[in-house]
Backbone as a chain_set.jsonl record, in Angstrom:
{"seq": "MEQRKTELTTVVIPNYNGIAYMENCLKSLYAGSRIPEIIVVDNASKDGSDVLVREKFPEAELISFPENKGFSAAVNAGIRAAGTPYVFLLNNDTIIKPNLIDALLDKLHTDEKIGFIGVPHYYYDNPDKLQTIGGGFIDIKHAEAIAC", "coords": {"N": [[4.605, 0.571, -0.466], [6.579, 2.247, -2.76], [8.363, 0.782, -5.633], [11.617, 0.902, -7.181], [13.725, 0.338, -9.859], [17.273, 0.831, -9.272], [19.803, 2.068, -11.118], [22.458, 2.55, -10.01], [23.679, 1.153, -8.216], [25.091, -1.948, -7.375], [24.472, -5.049, -5.697], [26.494, -7.41, -4.499], [26.708, -10.757, -3.652], [28.589, -13.329, -2.091], [28.572, -16.827, -2.319], [28.344, -19.971, -0.454], [27.069, -23.02, -0.052], [24.722, -21.895, 1.069], [21.877, -22.302, 1.625], [20.121, -22.182, 3.699], [20.115, -19.441, 4.154], [19.689, -17.913, 1.803], [17.246, -17.353, 0.544], [15.799, -15.631, 2.265], [17.697, -13.531, 2.128], [17.808, -12.696, -0.221], [14.82, -11.928, -0.616], [14.796, -9.725, 1.041], [16.274, -8.015, -0.059], [14.599, -7.667, -2.522], [12.309, -6.511, -1.37], [12.703, -3.948, -0.846], [12.882, -0.275, -1.061], [14.54, 0.712, -3.506], [15.477, -1.24, -6.048], [18.365, -3.147, -6.504], [20.792, -3.937, -8.854], [21.478, -7.457, -8.846], [24.072, -9.933, -7.793], [24.749, -12.887, -7.337], [27.231, -14.92, -6.267], [28.402, -18.232, -6.51], [30.058, -20.432, -4.867], [30.528, -23.154, -6.256], [28.477, -24.67, -4.534], [26.764, -27.417, -2.964], [24.249, -27.674, -1.842], [22.217, -26.724, -3.201], [21.601, -24.259, -3.121], [22.449, -22.607, -5.482], [20.536, -23.415, -7.339], [18.118, -22.604, -6.08], [18.555, -19.905, -6.362], [18.633, -19.564, -9.246], [15.967, -20.26, -9.717], [13.965, -19.077, -8.293], [14.585, -16.447, -7.914], [15.075, -15.302, -10.662], [15.845, -12.902, -11.826], [18.287, -12.017, -10.826], [21.763, -12.077, -11.443], [23.582, -14.798, -11.707], [26.818, -16.141, -10.788], [28.345, -18.844, -11.524], [30.872, -20.839, -9.913], [33.028, -23.918, -10.955], [34.166, -24.732, -8.632], [35.137, -24.493, -5.238], [35.994, -21.384, -4.814], [36.539, -19.752, -2.972], [35.995, -16.857, -0.513], [37.097, -14.216, -1.233], [37.853, -14.521, -4.064], [35.027, -15.096, -5.068], [33.938, -12.441, -4.435], [35.495, -10.702, -5.863], [35.043, -11.478, -8.531], [32.188, -10.76, -8.567], [32.402, -8.137, -8.34], [33.877, -7.507, -10.673], [31.861, -7.844, -12.396], [29.881, -6.178, -12.048], [27.842, -3.444, -12.925], [27.321, -1.034, -12.216], [28.105, 2.118, -10.732], [28.459, 1.933, -7.965], [29.01, -0.537, -5.664], [27.935, -3.174, -3.445], [28.647, -5.045, -0.8], [27.341, -7.926, 0.348], [26.627, -10.233, 2.717], [25.362, -13.922, 2.528], [24.066, -14.495, 4.839], [22.483, -12.447, 5.46], [19.857, -10.024, 6.247], [18.473, -7.188, 4.882], [17.284, -3.971, 5.722], [14.43, -2.31, 4.348], [14.845, 0.14, 3.494], [17.611, 0.682, 3.195], [19.292, 0.699, 0.797], [18.586, 3.052, -0.337], [19.224, 4.8, 1.793], [21.851, 4.536, 1.917], [23.104, 5.363, -0.578], [21.822, 7.949, -0.405], [23.562, 8.915, 1.526], [26.085, 8.74, 0.329], [25.951, 10.68, -1.599], [26.068, 13.053, 0.105], [28.567, 13.852, 0.426], [31.461, 14.467, -1.204], [33.969, 13.099, -0.592], [33.559, 10.623, 0.34], [34.09, 7.419, 0.172], [33.654, 4.957, 0.988], [31.397, 3.047, 2.827], [30.488, 1.731, 5.938], [27.969, -0.319, 7.567], [25.981, -0.755, 10.415], [25.913, -3.999, 11.77], [23.729, -6.986, 12.932], [23.034, -9.394, 14.866], [21.78, -12.441, 13.28], [19.752, -14.198, 14.604], [19.476, -12.723, 16.477], [18.136, -10.097, 16.193], [18.126, -7.599, 17.493], [20.609, -7.333, 18.826], [23.565, -5.865, 18.562], [26.4, -6.516, 16.6], [28.59, -5.769, 15.307], [29.851, -2.548, 13.698], [30.333, -2.059, 10.721], [32.494, -3.773, 10.363], [35.684, -4.976, 11.04], [38.281, -3.373, 12.731], [36.921, -0.435, 14.541], [37.331, 3.137, 15.489], [35.024, 3.931, 17.611], [34.233, 6.306, 18.669], [35.075, 7.96, 16.439], [33.684, 7.32, 14.418], [30.79, 6.906, 12.289], [27.382, 5.824, 11.891], [25.039, 4.565, 9.848], [21.635, 5.25, 10.513], [19.088, 3.097, 9.708]], "CA": [[6.047, 1.152, -0.956], [6.875, 2.28, -4.428], [9.98, 0.356, -5.648], [12.162, 1.569, -8.179], [15.264, -0.068, -9.912], [18.369, 1.577, -9.315], [21.027, 1.864, -12.27], [23.498, 3.049, -9.348], [24.051, 0.084, -7.041], [25.05, -3.672, -7.328], [24.847, -6.015, -4.468], [27.436, -8.572, -4.852], [26.514, -11.907, -2.631], [29.432, -14.477, -2.281], [27.654, -18.073, -1.418], [28.982, -21.172, -0.655], [26.254, -23.863, 0.699], [24.131, -20.956, 2.042], [20.428, -22.205, 1.255], [19.458, -21.748, 4.827], [19.702, -18.107, 4.333], [19.749, -17.232, 0.556], [15.84, -17.068, 0.172], [15.621, -14.227, 3.021], [18.456, -12.36, 2.008], [17.321, -11.988, -1.558], [13.763, -11.4, -0.372], [15.156, -8.603, 1.668], [16.72, -6.974, -1.022], [13.609, -7.382, -3.237], [11.341, -5.741, -0.88], [13.431, -2.336, -0.618], [12.426, 0.861, -2.029], [15.167, 0.571, -4.625], [15.833, -2.586, -6.46], [19.694, -2.745, -6.935], [21.224, -4.881, -9.781], [21.958, -8.211, -7.859], [24.98, -10.934, -8.607], [25.179, -13.745, -6.426], [28.58, -15.661, -7.009], [28.278, -19.343, -5.987], [31.402, -21.165, -4.666], [30.457, -24.805, -6.173], [27.326, -25.039, -3.569], [26.162, -28.724, -3.187], [23.081, -27.731, -0.948], [21.095, -26.365, -4.014], [21.209, -22.934, -3.205], [22.422, -21.8, -6.776], [19.185, -23.726, -7.868], [17.038, -21.898, -5.483], [18.609, -18.521, -7.01], [18.367, -19.615, -10.654], [14.475, -20.904, -9.996], [13.35, -18.278, -7.453], [15.157, -15.332, -8.258], [15.813, -15.554, -12.046], [16.425, -11.622, -12.3], [19.292, -12.111, -10.124], [22.595, -12.756, -12.062], [23.966, -15.735, -10.864], [28.039, -16.448, -11.577], [28.649, -20.252, -10.691], [32.146, -21.254, -10.007], [32.987, -25.195, -10.827], [34.967, -25.339, -7.545], [35.065, -23.548, -4.287], [37.598, -20.508, -4.956], [36.819, -18.867, -1.68], [35.371, -15.508, -0.389], [37.77, -13.255, -2.023], [37.54, -14.796, -5.454], [33.745, -14.822, -5.345], [33.377, -11.231, -4.239], [36.123, -10.07, -6.941], [34.09, -11.656, -9.611], [31.151, -10.061, -8.714], [32.804, -6.67, -8.621], [34.249, -7.136, -12.153], [30.756, -8.129, -13.378], [29.077, -5.133, -11.841], [27.666, -2.671, -14.52], [27.056, 0.363, -11.44], [29.093, 2.936, -10.212], [28.563, 1.3, -6.501], [28.817, -1.926, -5.216], [27.398, -2.992, -1.918], [29.013, -6.349, -0.462], [26.465, -8.509, 1.423], [27.062, -11.769, 3.159], [24.331, -14.473, 2.167], [22.96, -14.544, 5.97], [22.027, -11.061, 5.787], [18.758, -9.442, 5.974], [18.69, -5.746, 4.756], [15.91, -3.118, 6.04], [13.823, -1.992, 3.32], [15.516, 1.742, 3.076], [18.889, 0.606, 3.262], [19.835, 1.148, -0.418], [18.356, 4.407, -0.535], [20.123, 5.429, 2.827], [23.394, 4.325, 1.842], [23.144, 6.355, -1.776], [21.896, 9.335, 0.085], [24.647, 9.485, 2.426], [27.16, 8.678, -0.635], [25.996, 11.724, -2.29], [26.456, 14.199, 0.754], [29.752, 14.242, 0.447], [32.291, 13.711, -2.202], [35.041, 12.398, 0.013], [33.029, 9.52, 0.819], [34.481, 6.557, -0.727], [33.402, 3.634, 1.666], [30.372, 3.133, 3.847], [30.102, 0.371, 6.892], [26.806, -0.159, 8.265], [25.813, -1.781, 11.816], [25.627, -5.553, 11.772], [23.364, -7.263, 13.948], [22.831, -10.745, 14.801], [20.706, -12.946, 12.402], [19.278, -14.9, 15.525], [18.841, -11.615, 17.763], [18.39, -8.894, 15.484], [18.393, -6.47, 18.325], [21.679, -7.111, 19.371], [24.832, -5.253, 17.746], [27.374, -7.394, 16.46], [29.856, -5.002, 14.783], [29.667, -1.636, 13.161], [31.272, -1.991, 9.449], [33.564, -4.756, 10.012], [37.098, -4.71, 11.308], [38.321, -2.29, 13.966], [36.763, 0.766, 14.374], [37.249, 4.004, 16.73], [33.932, 4.251, 17.685], [34.067, 7.873, 18.747], [34.96, 8.842, 15.381], [32.6, 6.604, 13.323], [29.454, 7.35, 12.139], [27.005, 4.852, 11.568], [23.604, 5.284, 9.195], [20.358, 4.582, 11.091], [18.275, 2.767, 8.723]], "C": [[6.148, 1.101, -2.089], [8.45, 1.729, -4.676], [10.318, 0.818, -7.083], [13.417, 0.923, -8.56], [16.08, 1.106, -10.093], [19.321, 1.292, -10.267], [22.26, 2.214, -11.349], [24.121, 2.114, -8.463], [24.236, -1.398, -7.463], [25.35, -4.218, -6.218], [25.34, -7.234, -4.988], [27.099, -9.676, -3.479], [27.349, -13.095, -2.738], [28.312, -15.677, -1.863], [28.53, -19.256, -1.621], [27.845, -22.141, 0.428], [25.379, -22.843, 1.728], [22.526, -20.802, 1.975], [19.623, -21.868, 2.317], [19.226, -20.477, 4.829], [19.702, -17.287, 3.046], [18.503, -16.392, 0.24], [15.625, -15.527, 1.142], [16.547, -13.253, 2.851], [17.74, -11.684, 0.709], [15.787, -11.239, -1.499], [13.892, -9.928, 0.309], [15.278, -7.489, 0.646], [15.608, -6.563, -2.311], [12.33, -6.591, -2.889], [11.591, -4.406, -0.431], [12.745, -1.422, -1.515], [13.17, 0.92, -3.355], [15.582, -0.475, -4.762], [17.339, -2.504, -7.192], [19.793, -4.069, -8.126], [21.67, -6.19, -8.535], [22.587, -9.227, -8.252], [25.2, -11.559, -7.215], [26.233, -14.669, -7.182], [28.725, -17.038, -6.062], [29.683, -20.071, -6.218], [30.989, -22.893, -5.076], [29.476, -25.518, -5.072], [26.909, -26.601, -3.984], [24.827, -28.905, -2.133], [21.841, -27.332, -2.0], [20.705, -24.978, -3.804], [21.442, -22.099, -4.293], [20.999, -22.315, -7.501], [18.129, -22.679, -7.386], [17.232, -20.49, -6.151], [18.097, -18.449, -8.469], [16.568, -19.64, -10.768], [13.673, -19.798, -9.483], [13.367, -16.968, -7.762], [15.788, -15.09, -9.788], [16.284, -13.973, -12.538], [17.789, -11.359, -11.677], [20.61, -12.858, -11.2], [23.195, -13.761, -11.206], [25.521, -16.273, -11.636], [28.021, -17.886, -10.862], [30.059, -20.658, -11.088], [31.878, -22.892, -10.054], [33.874, -25.58, -9.523], [34.952, -24.218, -6.468], [36.354, -22.505, -4.207], [37.629, -19.563, -3.589], [36.158, -17.438, -1.874], [36.085, -14.347, -1.362], [37.519, -13.26, -3.689], [36.068, -14.233, -5.793], [33.714, -13.277, -5.326], [34.286, -10.336, -5.268], [35.43, -10.183, -8.041], [32.916, -10.904, -9.803], [31.236, -8.628, -8.733], [32.888, -6.236, -9.817], [32.845, -7.288, -12.758], [29.683, -6.853, -13.011], [28.781, -4.071, -12.693], [27.183, -1.137, -13.638], [28.161, 0.94, -11.075], [29.478, 2.406, -8.527], [28.325, 0.094, -6.316], [28.761, -2.238, -3.838], [27.882, -4.871, -1.555], [28.189, -6.826, 0.635], [26.577, -10.206, 1.642], [25.534, -12.488, 2.962], [23.134, -14.662, 3.394], [22.937, -13.116, 6.411], [20.672, -10.72, 5.548], [18.733, -7.791, 5.998], [17.054, -5.0, 5.215], [15.485, -2.432, 4.475], [14.425, -0.515, 2.448], [16.902, 1.592, 3.021], [19.571, 1.256, 1.796], [19.835, 2.798, -0.536], [19.404, 5.191, 0.696], [21.532, 5.553, 2.39], [23.668, 5.281, 0.384], [23.012, 7.588, -1.283], [23.06, 9.94, 1.007], [26.174, 9.516, 1.378], [27.329, 10.197, -1.288], [26.036, 13.221, -1.653], [27.376, 14.727, 0.643], [30.926, 13.576, -0.303], [33.597, 13.013, -1.734], [34.885, 11.087, 0.267], [33.36, 8.724, -0.192], [34.001, 4.897, -0.514], [32.453, 4.031, 2.85], [30.143, 1.802, 4.498], [28.62, 0.681, 7.286], [26.687, -1.092, 9.625], [25.314, -3.02, 11.179], [24.998, -6.088, 12.956], [22.972, -8.688, 13.856], [21.608, -11.494, 14.205], [19.747, -13.584, 13.259], [18.628, -13.949, 16.344], [19.286, -10.31, 17.12], [18.227, -7.643, 15.916], [19.76, -6.032, 18.944], [22.895, -6.913, 18.304], [25.9, -6.183, 17.787], [28.577, -6.806, 16.198], [29.224, -3.764, 13.869], [30.805, -1.524, 11.504], [32.144, -3.062, 9.419], [34.746, -4.254, 10.755], [37.17, -3.711, 12.583], [38.062, -0.661, 13.832], [36.83, 1.895, 15.535], [36.001, 4.389, 16.716], [33.511, 5.735, 18.266], [34.215, 8.639, 17.59], [34.075, 8.177, 14.196], [31.252, 6.958, 13.437], [28.75, 6.108, 11.11], [25.576, 5.503, 10.924], [22.718, 4.405, 9.788], [19.474, 4.23, 9.986], [16.656, 2.204, 9.231]], "O": [[5.879, 0.056, -2.681], [9.458, 2.125, -4.091], [9.49, 1.059, -7.962], [14.279, 0.882, -7.683], [15.82, 2.095, -10.779], [19.728, 0.13, -10.257], [23.3, 2.173, -12.005], [25.203, 2.435, -7.973], [23.241, -1.938, -7.946], [26.423, -3.961, -5.673], [24.74, -7.971, -5.771], [27.294, -9.256, -2.338], [26.908, -13.977, -3.474], [27.328, -15.424, -1.167], [29.236, -19.514, -2.595], [27.86, -21.91, 1.637], [25.368, -22.984, 2.951], [21.91, -19.752, 2.153], [18.534, -21.329, 2.117], [18.213, -20.104, 5.422], [19.714, -16.06, 3.135], [18.492, -15.229, -0.161], [15.316, -14.467, 0.597], [16.346, -12.142, 3.343], [17.266, -10.553, 0.609], [15.533, -10.22, -2.142], [13.054, -9.063, 0.051], [14.646, -6.439, 0.527], [15.662, -5.51, -2.946], [11.514, -6.133, -3.688], [10.798, -3.787, 0.28], [12.141, -1.75, -2.536], [12.491, 1.171, -4.35], [16.143, -0.987, -3.793], [17.5, -1.913, -8.259], [18.97, -4.981, -8.198], [22.136, -5.853, -7.447], [21.987, -9.815, -9.152], [25.671, -10.998, -6.225], [26.152, -15.065, -8.345], [29.149, -16.9, -4.915], [30.274, -20.264, -7.281], [31.154, -23.773, -4.23], [29.615, -26.699, -4.754], [26.755, -26.937, -5.159], [24.447, -29.994, -1.701], [20.669, -27.571, -1.708], [19.639, -24.531, -4.227], [20.887, -21.001, -4.339], [20.418, -21.51, -8.229], [17.417, -22.028, -8.15], [16.221, -19.88, -6.499], [17.347, -17.569, -8.89], [15.965, -19.137, -11.716], [12.682, -19.488, -10.145], [12.327, -16.323, -7.888], [16.949, -14.707, -9.941], [17.01, -13.841, -13.524], [18.401, -10.382, -12.108], [20.462, -13.987, -11.668], [23.298, -13.543, -9.998], [25.521, -16.72, -12.783], [27.687, -17.983, -9.682], [30.429, -20.803, -12.253], [30.901, -23.363, -9.472], [34.264, -26.744, -9.422], [34.757, -23.06, -6.834], [37.436, -22.75, -3.675], [38.554, -18.822, -3.258], [35.848, -16.929, -2.951], [35.419, -13.704, -2.174], [37.124, -12.324, -4.384], [35.841, -13.265, -6.52], [33.403, -12.809, -6.421], [33.83, -9.223, -5.529], [35.119, -9.157, -8.646], [32.576, -10.441, -10.892], [30.287, -7.931, -9.092], [32.405, -5.197, -10.267], [32.748, -6.706, -13.839], [28.72, -6.652, -13.751], [29.776, -3.745, -13.34], [26.737, -0.199, -14.299], [29.216, 0.306, -11.081], [30.596, 2.505, -8.02], [27.333, -0.397, -6.854], [29.483, -1.629, -3.047], [27.331, -5.785, -2.167], [28.243, -6.29, 1.742], [26.593, -11.107, 0.803], [24.546, -11.79, 3.189], [21.928, -14.863, 3.252], [23.303, -12.702, 7.511], [20.234, -11.179, 4.493], [18.955, -7.182, 7.045], [15.951, -5.508, 5.014], [16.331, -2.132, 3.632], [14.426, -0.242, 1.248], [17.465, 2.647, 2.729], [20.303, 2.246, 1.829], [20.78, 3.556, -0.755], [20.228, 6.055, 0.396], [22.225, 6.563, 2.515], [24.677, 5.982, 0.469], [23.874, 8.423, -1.556], [23.367, 11.123, 1.153], [27.156, 10.204, 1.659], [28.393, 10.789, -1.469], [26.042, 14.268, -2.301], [27.426, 15.956, 0.694], [31.307, 12.422, -0.107], [34.242, 12.368, -2.561], [35.862, 10.356, 0.424], [33.086, 9.036, -1.351], [33.959, 3.975, -1.329], [32.598, 4.981, 3.619], [29.698, 0.849, 3.858], [28.173, 1.828, 7.304], [27.363, -2.115, 9.734], [24.49, -3.08, 10.266], [25.516, -5.802, 14.036], [22.594, -9.138, 12.775], [20.483, -11.193, 14.603], [18.647, -13.614, 12.708], [17.526, -14.127, 16.862], [20.301, -9.644, 17.321], [18.166, -6.668, 15.167], [20.065, -4.931, 19.403], [23.116, -7.691, 17.376], [26.316, -6.635, 18.854], [29.597, -7.213, 16.755], [28.139, -3.97, 13.326], [31.876, -0.923, 11.436], [32.612, -3.314, 8.309], [34.754, -3.067, 11.081], [36.203, -3.377, 13.267], [38.76, 0.149, 13.221], [36.344, 1.533, 16.606], [35.689, 5.208, 15.851], [32.341, 6.109, 18.198], [33.707, 9.756, 17.492], [33.928, 8.738, 13.11], [30.665, 7.257, 14.477], [29.203, 5.61, 10.079], [25.072, 6.566, 11.284], [22.794, 3.177, 9.736], [19.095, 5.168, 9.285], [15.824, 1.873, 8.386]]}, "num_chains": 1, "name": "protein.A"}
């Protein structure tokens, strides 16, 4: 698969003691057909996950908080630091499919009215079992999921 850097998308990953998941999450992003800007915002982890990001994924930007400021502060710091028109929020316990960034960008460009896209979430330890679609409460009859 040919990889290319995209200047359209930043992936923001909030992290707190996520060493058990972080490497697989980042590997899945770098295995894709488009490599986004990646920002990991670390909430003063004590498990070495920030060191893992710095040493194994030096091309990812790492924002380190001196204390745990919580999920919202981490996400907002990452969004503010993003240098692209689109931001994709990703939990550190997530593995994405290689074509996800392309599929999201393609969908966003099909209709100028689209401002937000949610994707199906499957269980980490049971990837065939659907957990939710896009988060929150959704009227499933009117929701549209992107099959990636």
